[in-house]
mmCIF file of C-alpha atoms in Angstrom:
data_model
loop_
_atom_site.group_PDB
_atom_site.id
_atom_site.type_symbol
_atom_site.label_atom_id
_atom_site.label_comp_id
_atom_site.label_asym_id
_atom_site.label_seq_id
_atom_site.Cartn_x
_atom_site.Cartn_y
_atom_site.Cartn_z
ATOM 1 C CA UNK A 1 17.856 66.784 71.526
ATOM 2 C CA UNK A 2 16.280 69.455 69.712
ATOM 3 C CA UNK A 3 12.190 69.640 69.868
ATOM 4 C CA UNK A 4 10.368 68.639 66.890
ATOM 5 C CA UNK A 5 6.719 69.437 66.142
ATOM 6 C CA UNK A 6 6.132 65.775 64.349
ATOM 7 C CA UNK A 7 6.991 63.659 67.492
ATOM 8 C CA UNK A 8 3.488 64.885 68.983
ATOM 9 C CA UNK A 9 1.531 64.739 66.120
ATOM 10 C CA UNK A 10 -0.572 61.760 65.297
ATOM 11 C CA UNK A 11 -1.441 61.257 61.489
ATOM 12 C CA UNK A 12 -4.594 59.467 61.208
ATOM 13 C CA UNK A 13 -6.169 58.425 58.078
ATOM 14 C CA UNK A 14 -9.658 57.470 57.857
ATOM 15 C CA UNK A 15 -11.086 54.931 55.200
ATOM 16 C CA UNK A 16 -14.095 56.211 53.244
ATOM 17 C CA UNK A 17 -17.148 53.564 52.904
ATOM 18 C CA UNK A 18 -17.375 52.093 49.592
ATOM 19 C CA UNK A 19 -20.698 53.883 47.966
ATOM 20 C CA UNK A 20 -23.342 51.666 46.747
ATOM 21 C CA UNK A 21 -23.761 51.228 43.098
ATOM 22 C CA UNK A 22 -26.466 53.291 41.582
ATOM 23 C CA UNK A 23 -28.384 50.085 40.136
ATOM 24 C CA UNK A 24 -28.975 46.580 40.791
ATOM 25 C CA UNK A 25 -28.852 44.591 43.782
ATOM 26 C CA UNK A 26 -26.303 45.660 46.441
ATOM 27 C CA UNK A 27 -25.216 41.742 47.170
ATOM 28 C CA UNK A 28 -21.704 40.515 47.171
ATOM 29 C CA UNK A 29 -21.751 38.594 44.055
ATOM 30 C CA UNK A 30 -18.447 36.177 43.283
ATOM 31 C CA UNK A 31 -16.832 36.686 39.599
ATOM 32 C CA UNK A 32 -17.026 32.947 39.015
ATOM 33 C CA UNK A 33 -19.359 30.998 41.653
ATOM 34 C CA UNK A 34 -18.882 27.000 42.029
ATOM 35 C CA UNK A 35 -22.044 27.169 44.258
ATOM 36 C CA UNK A 36 -24.819 28.492 45.679
ATOM 37 C CA UNK A 37 -27.767 30.075 43.626
ATOM 38 C CA UNK A 38 -25.699 32.507 41.140
ATOM 39 C CA UNK A 39 -24.795 29.281 39.035
ATOM 40 C CA UNK A 40 -26.627 28.572 35.797
ATOM 41 C CA UNK A 41 -27.407 25.237 34.796
ATOM 42 C CA UNK A 42 -24.746 25.600 32.346
ATOM 43 C CA UNK A 43 -22.468 26.188 35.099
ATOM 44 C CA UNK A 44 -23.780 23.421 36.894
ATOM 45 C CA UNK A 45 -22.893 21.080 34.390
ATOM 46 C CA UNK A 46 -19.600 22.552 33.231
ATOM 47 C CA UNK A 47 -18.110 23.009 36.722
ATOM 48 C CA UNK A 48 -15.708 20.754 38.078
ATOM 49 C CA UNK A 49 -16.566 19.172 41.477
ATOM 50 C CA UNK A 50 -14.843 20.669 44.973
ATOM 51 C CA UNK A 51 -13.453 18.877 47.964
ATOM 52 C CA UNK A 52 -12.781 21.079 50.564
ATOM 53 C CA UNK A 53 -10.343 19.976 53.326
ATOM 54 C CA UNK A 54 -9.511 17.252 51.385
ATOM 55 C CA UNK A 55 -5.601 16.583 51.622
ATOM 56 C CA UNK A 56 -2.950 13.868 52.593
ATOM 57 C CA UNK A 57 -3.459 14.506 56.152
ATOM 58 C CA UNK A 58 -7.098 14.414 56.269
ATOM 59 C CA UNK A 59 -9.614 11.050 56.172
ATOM 60 C CA UNK A 60 -13.187 11.081 56.140
ATOM 61 C CA UNK A 61 -14.847 7.893 57.415
ATOM 62 C CA UNK A 62 -18.177 8.462 54.756
ATOM 63 C CA UNK A 63 -15.449 8.407 51.923
ATOM 64 C CA UNK A 64 -14.656 5.158 49.747
ATOM 65 C CA UNK A 65 -13.004 4.472 46.794
ATOM 66 C CA UNK A 66 -16.187 5.048 44.771
ATOM 67 C CA UNK A 67 -17.727 8.008 46.162
ATOM 68 C CA UNK A 68 -16.769 10.171 43.437
ATOM 69 C CA UNK A 69 -18.773 7.714 41.082
ATOM 70 C CA UNK A 70 -21.776 7.258 43.504
ATOM 71 C CA UNK A 71 -22.160 10.999 44.374
ATOM 72 C CA UNK A 72 -22.069 12.602 40.619
ATOM 73 C CA UNK A 73 -24.821 14.285 39.128
ATOM 74 C CA UNK A 74 -24.910 13.594 35.631
ATOM 75 C CA UNK A 75 -28.062 15.712 34.857
ATOM 76 C CA UNK A 76 -27.774 17.708 31.378
ATOM 77 C CA UNK A 77 -29.441 20.567 33.021
ATOM 78 C CA UNK A 78 -27.278 20.898 36.446
ATOM 79 C CA UNK A 79 -29.936 18.967 38.402
ATOM 80 C CA UNK A 80 -29.795 15.366 39.470
ATOM 81 C CA UNK A 81 -30.416 12.917 41.913
ATOM 82 C CA UNK A 82 -28.444 12.983 44.992
ATOM 83 C CA UNK A 83 -28.832 9.398 45.976
ATOM 84 C CA UNK A 84 -26.470 6.752 44.951
ATOM 85 C CA UNK A 85 -26.110 5.775 41.425
ATOM 86 C CA UNK A 86 -25.705 2.087 41.650
ATOM 87 C CA UNK A 87 -27.830 0.961 44.804
ATOM 88 C CA UNK A 88 -25.810 -2.807 44.763
ATOM 89 C CA UNK A 89 -22.085 -2.668 44.909
ATOM 90 C CA UNK A 90 -20.360 -5.742 43.180
ATOM 91 C CA UNK A 91 -17.187 -5.853 44.531
ATOM 92 C CA UNK A 92 -16.350 -9.959 44.314
ATOM 93 C CA UNK A 93 -13.502 -10.680 41.886
ATOM 94 C CA UNK A 94 -12.677 -13.827 40.885
ATOM 95 C CA UNK A 95 -9.663 -15.391 41.979
ATOM 96 C CA UNK A 96 -6.428 -15.619 38.943
ATOM 97 C CA UNK A 97 -6.947 -18.982 37.475
ATOM 98 C CA UNK A 98 -4.070 -20.917 34.950
ATOM 99 C CA UNK A 99 -3.622 -19.760 31.453
ATOM 100 C CA UNK A 100 -4.896 -22.572 29.195
ATOM 101 C CA UNK A 101 -2.247 -23.829 26.821
ATOM 102 C CA UNK A 102 -3.677 -23.461 23.062
ATOM 103 C CA UNK A 103 -3.765 -26.603 21.259
ATOM 104 C CA UNK A 104 -1.744 -26.720 17.975
ATOM 105 C CA UNK A 105 -3.812 -26.999 15.142
ATOM 106 C CA UNK A 106 -2.803 -29.497 12.604
ATOM 107 C CA UNK A 107 -1.720 -28.376 8.868
ATOM 108 C CA UNK A 108 -3.069 -29.701 6.370
ATOM 109 C CA UNK A 109 -1.249 -30.852 3.437
ATOM 110 C CA UNK A 110 -2.705 -28.965 0.914
ATOM 111 C CA UNK A 111 -5.838 -26.579 0.840
ATOM 112 C CA UNK A 112 -9.174 -28.103 1.710
ATOM 113 C CA UNK A 113 -6.700 -30.925 2.424
ATOM 114 C CA UNK A 114 -7.341 -32.064 -0.854
ATOM 115 C CA UNK A 115 -4.222 -33.024 -3.709
ATOM 116 C CA UNK A 116 -6.435 -33.344 -6.777
ATOM 117 C CA UNK A 117 -6.148 -31.215 -9.795
ATOM 118 C CA UNK A 118 -8.980 -28.366 -9.688
ATOM 119 C CA UNK A 119 -11.120 -28.448 -12.641
ATOM 120 C CA UNK A 120 -11.957 -25.264 -14.613
ATOM 121 C CA UNK A 121 -15.072 -23.571 -14.735
ATOM 122 C CA UNK A 122 -14.888 -23.696 -18.426
ATOM 123 C CA UNK A 123 -13.660 -26.015 -21.169
ATOM 124 C CA UNK A 124 -11.123 -24.645 -23.921
ATOM 125 C CA UNK A 125 -12.524 -25.167 -27.195
ATOM 126 C CA UNK A 126 -11.364 -24.891 -30.937
ATOM 127 C CA UNK A 127 -13.782 -22.712 -32.241
ATOM 128 C CA UNK A 128 -14.716 -20.303 -28.713
ATOM 129 C CA UNK A 129 -17.282 -17.842 -28.935
ATOM 130 C CA UNK A 130 -17.073 -14.314 -28.600
ATOM 131 C CA UNK A 131 -18.326 -14.100 -25.239
ATOM 132 C CA UNK A 132 -16.711 -16.815 -23.454
ATOM 133 C CA UNK A 133 -13.615 -16.480 -21.262
ATOM 134 C CA UNK A 134 -11.249 -18.883 -20.639
ATOM 135 C CA UNK A 135 -9.219 -18.297 -17.442
ATOM 136 C CA UNK A 136 -6.737 -21.168 -18.554
ATOM 137 C CA UNK A 137 -4.464 -18.556 -20.418
ATOM 138 C CA UNK A 138 -2.686 -15.367 -19.330
ATOM 139 C CA UNK A 139 -3.399 -11.935 -21.040
ATOM 140 C CA UNK A 140 -1.775 -11.553 -24.322
ATOM 141 C CA UNK A 141 -0.157 -7.784 -24.456
ATOM 142 C CA UNK A 142 2.863 -6.271 -26.616
ATOM 143 C CA UNK A 143 5.322 -5.228 -24.971
ATOM 144 C CA UNK A 144 6.725 -1.648 -24.795
ATOM 145 C CA UNK A 145 9.949 0.423 -23.397
ATOM 146 C CA UNK A 146 8.630 3.082 -21.646
ATOM 147 C CA UNK A 147 10.732 6.443 -20.666
ATOM 148 C CA UNK A 148 10.259 9.720 -18.660
ATOM 149 C CA UNK A 149 10.541 11.879 -21.385
ATOM 150 C CA UNK A 150 10.139 10.355 -24.622
ATOM 151 C CA UNK A 151 7.612 8.187 -26.138
ATOM 152 C CA UNK A 152 6.967 4.372 -25.867
ATOM 153 C CA UNK A 153 8.998 2.090 -27.817
ATOM 154 C CA UNK A 154 7.507 -1.269 -29.378
ATOM 155 C CA UNK A 155 9.470 -4.140 -28.497
ATOM 156 C CA UNK A 156 9.626 -6.373 -31.221
ATOM 157 C CA UNK A 157 9.606 -9.748 -31.541
ATOM 158 C CA UNK A 158 12.886 -10.225 -33.812
ATOM 159 C CA UNK A 159 15.821 -8.256 -32.883
ATOM 160 C CA UNK A 160 16.995 -6.099 -36.300
ATOM 161 C CA UNK A 161 20.507 -5.964 -37.004
ATOM 162 C CA UNK A 162 21.655 -3.289 -39.189
ATOM 163 C CA UNK A 163 25.254 -4.056 -40.604
ATOM 164 C CA UNK A 164 26.141 -3.484 -44.305
ATOM 165 C CA UNK A 165 26.877 -6.967 -45.073
ATOM 166 C CA UNK A 166 26.199 -9.927 -42.888
ATOM 167 C CA UNK A 167 28.413 -12.482 -42.344
ATOM 168 C CA UNK A 168 27.155 -14.891 -39.076
ATOM 169 C CA UNK A 169 27.527 -18.611 -39.965
ATOM 170 C CA UNK A 170 25.883 -21.555 -38.167
ATOM 171 C CA UNK A 171 27.970 -23.293 -35.731
ATOM 172 C CA UNK A 172 26.694 -26.676 -36.737
ATOM 173 C CA UNK A 173 26.635 -26.580 -40.522
ATOM 174 C CA UNK A 174 28.685 -23.306 -41.164
ATOM 175 C CA UNK A 175 26.033 -21.836 -43.909
ATOM 176 C CA UNK A 176 25.075 -18.300 -43.681
ATOM 177 C CA UNK A 177 22.474 -17.727 -41.483
ATOM 178 C CA UNK A 178 20.829 -15.041 -43.340
ATOM 179 C CA UNK A 179 20.204 -17.096 -45.987
ATOM 180 C CA UNK A 180 16.729 -18.676 -44.404
ATOM 181 C CA UNK A 181 15.507 -15.508 -42.850
ATOM 182 C CA UNK A 182 15.489 -15.478 -39.139
ATOM 183 C CA UNK A 183 18.172 -17.102 -37.217
ATOM 184 C CA UNK A 184 19.401 -17.116 -33.536
ATOM 185 C CA UNK A 185 22.093 -15.964 -31.486
ATOM 186 C CA UNK A 186 23.980 -15.961 -28.241
ATOM 187 C CA UNK A 187 25.789 -13.256 -27.046
ATOM 188 C CA UNK A 188 27.019 -12.469 -30.679
ATOM 189 C CA UNK A 189 29.163 -14.722 -30.420
ATOM 190 C CA UNK A 190 27.413 -18.153 -31.174
ATOM 191 C CA UNK A 191 25.069 -18.415 -34.099
ATOM 192 C CA UNK A 192 22.790 -21.172 -35.372
ATOM 193 C CA UNK A 193 20.340 -21.489 -38.452
ATOM 194 C CA UNK A 194 16.885 -21.862 -38.051
ATOM 195 C CA UNK A 195 16.789 -25.411 -38.863
ATOM 196 C CA UNK A 196 19.775 -26.728 -37.175
ATOM 197 C CA UNK A 197 17.989 -24.501 -33.793
ATOM 198 C CA UNK A 198 14.781 -26.214 -34.398
ATOM 199 C CA UNK A 199 16.578 -29.745 -34.470
ATOM 200 C CA UNK A 200 18.713 -29.074 -31.218
ATOM 201 C CA UNK A 201 16.029 -27.235 -29.117
ATOM 202 C CA UNK A 202 14.257 -30.473 -27.796
ATOM 203 C CA UNK A 203 13.413 -28.654 -24.346
ATOM 204 C CA UNK A 204 14.146 -25.737 -22.048
ATOM 205 C CA UNK A 205 17.450 -27.431 -20.751
ATOM 206 C CA UNK A 206 18.843 -28.348 -24.132
ATOM 207 C CA UNK A 207 22.328 -26.909 -24.519
ATOM 208 C CA UNK A 208 24.532 -25.702 -27.558
ATOM 209 C CA UNK A 209 28.476 -25.122 -26.666
ATOM 210 C CA UNK A 210 27.634 -24.719 -22.926
ATOM 211 C CA UNK A 211 24.987 -22.152 -23.675
ATOM 212 C CA UNK A 212 21.304 -23.136 -23.139
ATOM 213 C CA UNK A 213 18.840 -22.992 -26.325
ATOM 214 C CA UNK A 214 16.213 -21.040 -23.968
ATOM 215 C CA UNK A 215 18.547 -18.015 -24.026
ATOM 216 C CA UNK A 216 19.231 -17.576 -27.396
ATOM 217 C CA UNK A 217 17.422 -14.517 -29.033
ATOM 218 C CA UNK A 218 15.921 -14.790 -32.666
ATOM 219 C CA UNK A 219 17.777 -12.187 -34.962
ATOM 220 C CA UNK A 220 17.278 -10.890 -38.496
ATOM 221 C CA UNK A 221 19.232 -8.519 -40.501
ATOM 222 C CA UNK A 222 17.746 -5.115 -42.077
ATOM 223 C CA UNK A 223 17.933 -5.697 -45.940
ATOM 224 C CA UNK A 224 14.295 -6.300 -45.907
ATOM 225 C CA UNK A 225 14.164 -2.387 -45.252
ATOM 226 C CA UNK A 226 17.641 -0.772 -45.793
ATOM 227 C CA UNK A 227 19.906 -1.194 -49.183
ATOM 228 C CA UNK A 228 23.836 -0.619 -48.045
ATOM 229 C CA UNK A 229 25.022 -1.479 -51.212
ATOM 230 C CA UNK A 230 28.534 -2.574 -49.202
ATOM 231 C CA UNK A 231 28.792 0.638 -47.171
ATOM 232 C CA UNK A 232 27.419 2.048 -43.843
ATOM 233 C CA UNK A 233 25.004 4.236 -45.508
ATOM 234 C CA UNK A 234 21.503 2.887 -46.129
ATOM 235 C CA UNK A 235 18.985 3.568 -48.339
ATOM 236 C CA UNK A 236 15.417 3.039 -47.365
ATOM 237 C CA UNK A 237 13.291 0.538 -49.448
ATOM 238 C CA UNK A 238 10.646 0.688 -47.115
ATOM 239 C CA UNK A 239 8.645 4.143 -45.753
ATOM 240 C CA UNK A 240 8.851 4.390 -42.065
ATOM 241 C CA UNK A 241 4.812 3.724 -41.966
ATOM 242 C CA UNK A 242 5.386 0.371 -43.656
ATOM 243 C CA UNK A 243 8.177 -0.384 -41.581
ATOM 244 C CA UNK A 244 6.375 0.146 -38.084
ATOM 245 C CA UNK A 245 3.124 -1.427 -39.563
ATOM 246 C CA UNK A 246 5.337 -4.602 -40.244
ATOM 247 C CA UNK A 247 6.650 -4.851 -36.844
ATOM 248 C CA UNK A 248 3.544 -4.206 -35.009
ATOM 249 C CA UNK A 249 1.901 -6.974 -37.031
ATOM 250 C CA UNK A 250 4.708 -9.252 -36.216
ATOM 251 C CA UNK A 251 4.907 -8.248 -32.220
ATOM 252 C CA UNK A 252 0.989 -9.043 -32.203
ATOM 253 C CA UNK A 253 1.431 -12.370 -34.248
ATOM 254 C CA UNK A 254 4.157 -13.532 -32.159
ATOM 255 C CA UNK A 255 1.741 -13.889 -28.848
ATOM 256 C CA UNK A 256 -0.375 -16.071 -30.734
ATOM 257 C CA UNK A 257 2.493 -18.129 -32.789
ATOM 258 C CA UNK A 258 5.358 -17.583 -30.933
ATOM 259 C CA UNK A 259 8.616 -18.714 -33.113
ATOM 260 C CA UNK A 260 9.804 -20.821 -30.031
ATOM 261 C CA UNK A 261 7.638 -22.585 -27.633
ATOM 262 C CA UNK A 262 8.814 -23.020 -24.244
ATOM 263 C CA UNK A 263 8.019 -26.384 -21.683
ATOM 264 C CA UNK A 264 5.592 -24.220 -19.444
ATOM 265 C CA UNK A 265 3.616 -22.936 -22.593
#
């Protein structure tokens, strides 16, 4: 084995001492202290409690289930009493009891246990004053057909049939229905004149040829506004403003003087 110089040489490194800072104190300070005089009141209030030597294998006789609550500092400035928060402990717990069964409440046969007819606040009169309000009748309002991209269209009280000539005949007497003005029809197959419809319609359940008379609709031909002269082309007798005014007036008057009165009216 050859001789090497590095075998007998011992390399020693000496660590220099940390020089003192040129300002302030030379005391060692923690970056984030958890206790001691370096903590400000704000740090004392916001810092969490530290429990040293606390683990599954450690047991302290002085600590109980309420130790954290009784020894907690609640002062907002960081300084608080070290004594127990509750001087007297109430550890008594009542024994479990049986649950009381709720009694079934007897239900009344009617609201407020009264079946008598309620009296109205106001009595209807033949000539009410403008300030009177009668809650017995619902609000009367004309019906309109609405659409998202179009104008609202009035729903007429009487359906208008635009035909060059009207051949609808009454199913009872066989006369022309349009001769008496407005008439009644059911699904455009059963027709009744105004005279016989008023005779047959005694109540809402009255029927004619298997169809309820309450389901019949009032119809009118277009001869009051058009002149067809036995052809499909129509010549206007009335202007558009006059036709709209007439239909609006009929729809308004139908709210107060309907052609047919149902059983609930």
